[in-house]
Structures are given as C-alpha cells and as structure tokens.
Amino acid sequence: MKVYGIYGNHDIEQSNKMSYVNTTLTNDKNTVWGTDSSKMETDSRIAYYYVDYDCFRFIYLDNNYSFNPTKNVWERNYDGSYSYPSANTNGYSLGPVQMSWLKEAL
C-alpha cells in the first residue's frame, strides 16, 4: 500500500531529523519533489512535494521559510528551532521559490 505523510507540529525540530522524516513521508515512486531534479535530494532540505493519485493531485507544502533582511534572502528556518530567527521577517512563509513551484504544480 502506498503511504503519504505530512509534517506535524515540531516533527522536524531536532537536528538531523529532517532527512529521516523526508524519506518516510511517502513510498510512492511517482512523488514529485520541489527540487530542480523533481527527486528528493540527499540533503533533504526541500520538504515540499506533490503526488498524483487517480484524478487528484495532493500537494504538500512547507511553511518553514522566513526572510533574512540582512542578507536579503529567503531561507529555510534552521533545524532545532521552534520558530524563525528573530532578526528575520515574514516567518512561517512558503517563500518565492516554493510559491513559483506551487503555481507550476497547480
């Protein structure tokens, strides 16, 4: 049976846990990850993907991004945190890269 999971509250808040959780989210070989290759990459830092099942598309998003105004970049909130860095803004966002991916996925 195919399995599709999603992150829950604080599922990936410990360091090195993200790579474990990402690999157990789905066992469907047709999962399309939000990476350039559409495959889950070895560092497992991309946590958004979709799966087509019959006539439905299930889209899983990751709102662990925030904007770093000092560096002028969007970044994924670091492992081991329970929030985005205090100097960042727009916490709990998808970020522009994921939003662009989402538009294509839709």
CSV table of C-alpha atoms in Angstrom, one decimal:
chain,number,residue,atom,x,y,z
A,1,MET,CA,0.0,0.0,0.0
A,2,LYS,CA,1.3,3.5,-0.8
A,3,VAL,CA,1.8,5.8,2.1
A,4,TYR,CA,1.6,9.6,2.1
A,5,GLY,CA,2.5,11.6,5.2
A,6,ILE,CA,2.8,15.2,6.2
A,7,TYR,CA,4.8,17.0,8.8
A,8,GLY,CA,3.1,17.6,12.1
A,9,ASN,CA,3.8,20.2,14.7
A,10,HIS,CA,7.5,20.1,15.6
A,11,ASP,CA,8.2,16.9,13.6
A,12,ILE,CA,11.5,18.2,12.3
A,13,GLU,CA,12.6,20.5,15.1
A,14,GLN,CA,15.6,18.3,16.0
A,15,SER,CA,18.8,18.4,14.0
A,16,ASN,CA,19.4,15.6,11.5
A,17,LYS,CA,15.7,14.6,11.8
A,18,MET,CA,14.6,16.2,8.6
A,19,SER,CA,16.5,13.7,6.4
A,20,TYR,CA,14.8,10.9,8.3
A,21,VAL,CA,11.3,12.3,8.1
A,22,ASN,CA,11.6,13.2,4.4
A,23,THR,CA,12.5,9.7,3.5
A,24,THR,CA,9.5,8.3,5.4
A,25,LEU,CA,6.9,10.7,4.1
A,26,THR,CA,6.0,8.7,1.1
A,27,ASN,CA,6.9,5.5,-0.6
A,28,ASP,CA,5.3,6.4,-3.9
A,29,LYS,CA,7.8,6.3,-6.7
A,30,ASN,CA,5.8,9.0,-8.5
A,31,THR,CA,6.3,11.7,-5.9
A,32,VAL,CA,7.5,15.0,-7.4
A,33,TRP,CA,9.7,17.0,-5.0
A,34,GLY,CA,10.2,20.7,-5.3
A,35,THR,CA,13.8,20.3,-6.3
A,36,ASP,CA,15.4,21.0,-9.7
A,37,SER,CA,15.5,17.3,-10.4
A,38,SER,CA,12.0,16.7,-9.0
A,39,LYS,CA,13.6,14.0,-6.8
A,40,MET,CA,14.3,14.1,-3.1
A,41,GLU,CA,17.9,15.2,-2.8
A,42,THR,CA,20.4,13.7,-0.4
A,43,ASP,CA,20.5,16.7,2.0
A,44,SER,CA,16.6,16.6,2.3
A,45,ARG,CA,16.3,20.3,2.7
A,46,ILE,CA,13.4,20.6,0.3
A,47,ALA,CA,10.2,19.5,2.1
A,48,TYR,CA,7.5,20.2,-0.4
A,49,TYR,CA,6.2,17.8,-3.0
A,50,TYR,CA,3.1,16.5,-4.8
A,51,VAL,CA,1.7,13.2,-5.7
A,52,ASP,CA,-0.9,12.4,-8.4
A,53,TYR,CA,-3.3,9.8,-7.4
A,54,ASP,CA,-6.1,8.9,-9.9
A,55,CYS,CA,-7.6,12.2,-10.9
A,56,PHE,CA,-6.4,14.1,-7.8
A,57,ARG,CA,-3.1,15.9,-7.1
A,58,PHE,CA,-2.1,16.0,-3.4
A,59,ILE,CA,0.2,19.0,-2.7
A,60,TYR,CA,2.3,19.1,0.4
A,61,LEU,CA,3.8,22.5,1.3
A,62,ASP,CA,6.5,23.6,3.8
A,63,ASN,CA,5.9,26.9,5.5
A,64,ASN,CA,9.2,26.9,7.4
A,65,TYR,CA,10.7,29.9,5.5
A,66,SER,CA,11.4,33.4,6.5
A,67,PHE,CA,13.1,36.5,5.0
A,68,ASN,CA,16.5,37.5,6.2
A,69,PRO,CA,16.7,41.3,5.7
A,70,THR,CA,20.4,41.5,6.5
A,71,LYS,CA,21.3,39.0,3.7
A,72,ASN,CA,18.3,40.0,1.6
A,73,VAL,CA,17.4,36.3,1.0
A,74,TRP,CA,14.7,33.9,1.9
A,75,GLU,CA,15.9,31.0,3.9
A,76,ARG,CA,14.6,27.8,5.5
A,77,ASN,CA,14.3,28.0,9.3
A,78,TYR,CA,17.2,26.1,10.8
A,79,ASP,CA,16.8,22.7,12.4
A,80,GLY,CA,16.5,22.7,16.2
A,81,SER,CA,14.5,25.9,16.2
A,82,TYR,CA,10.9,26.3,17.3
A,83,SER,CA,10.5,29.5,15.3
A,84,TYR,CA,12.2,31.5,12.6
A,85,PRO,CA,15.3,33.5,13.5
A,86,SER,CA,14.3,36.7,15.5
A,87,ALA,CA,16.0,39.0,13.0
A,88,ASN,CA,14.0,37.6,10.1
A,89,THR,CA,10.6,38.7,8.9
A,90,ASN,CA,7.7,37.0,7.2
A,91,GLY,CA,8.1,33.9,9.3
A,92,TYR,CA,6.1,30.8,8.6
A,93,SER,CA,6.0,31.6,4.9
A,94,LEU,CA,6.4,29.5,1.7
A,95,GLY,CA,8.9,31.9,0.2
A,96,PRO,CA,9.1,32.9,-3.5
A,97,VAL,CA,10.8,29.7,-4.8
A,98,GLN,CA,8.2,27.4,-3.3
A,99,MET,CA,5.4,29.8,-4.5
A,100,SER,CA,6.7,29.6,-8.0
A,101,TRP,CA,6.9,25.8,-7.8
A,102,LEU,CA,3.3,25.7,-6.4
A,103,LYS,CA,2.0,27.8,-9.3
A,104,GLU,CA,3.5,25.2,-11.7
A,105,ALA,CA,2.1,22.3,-9.6
A,106,LEU,CA,-1.4,23.8,-9.7
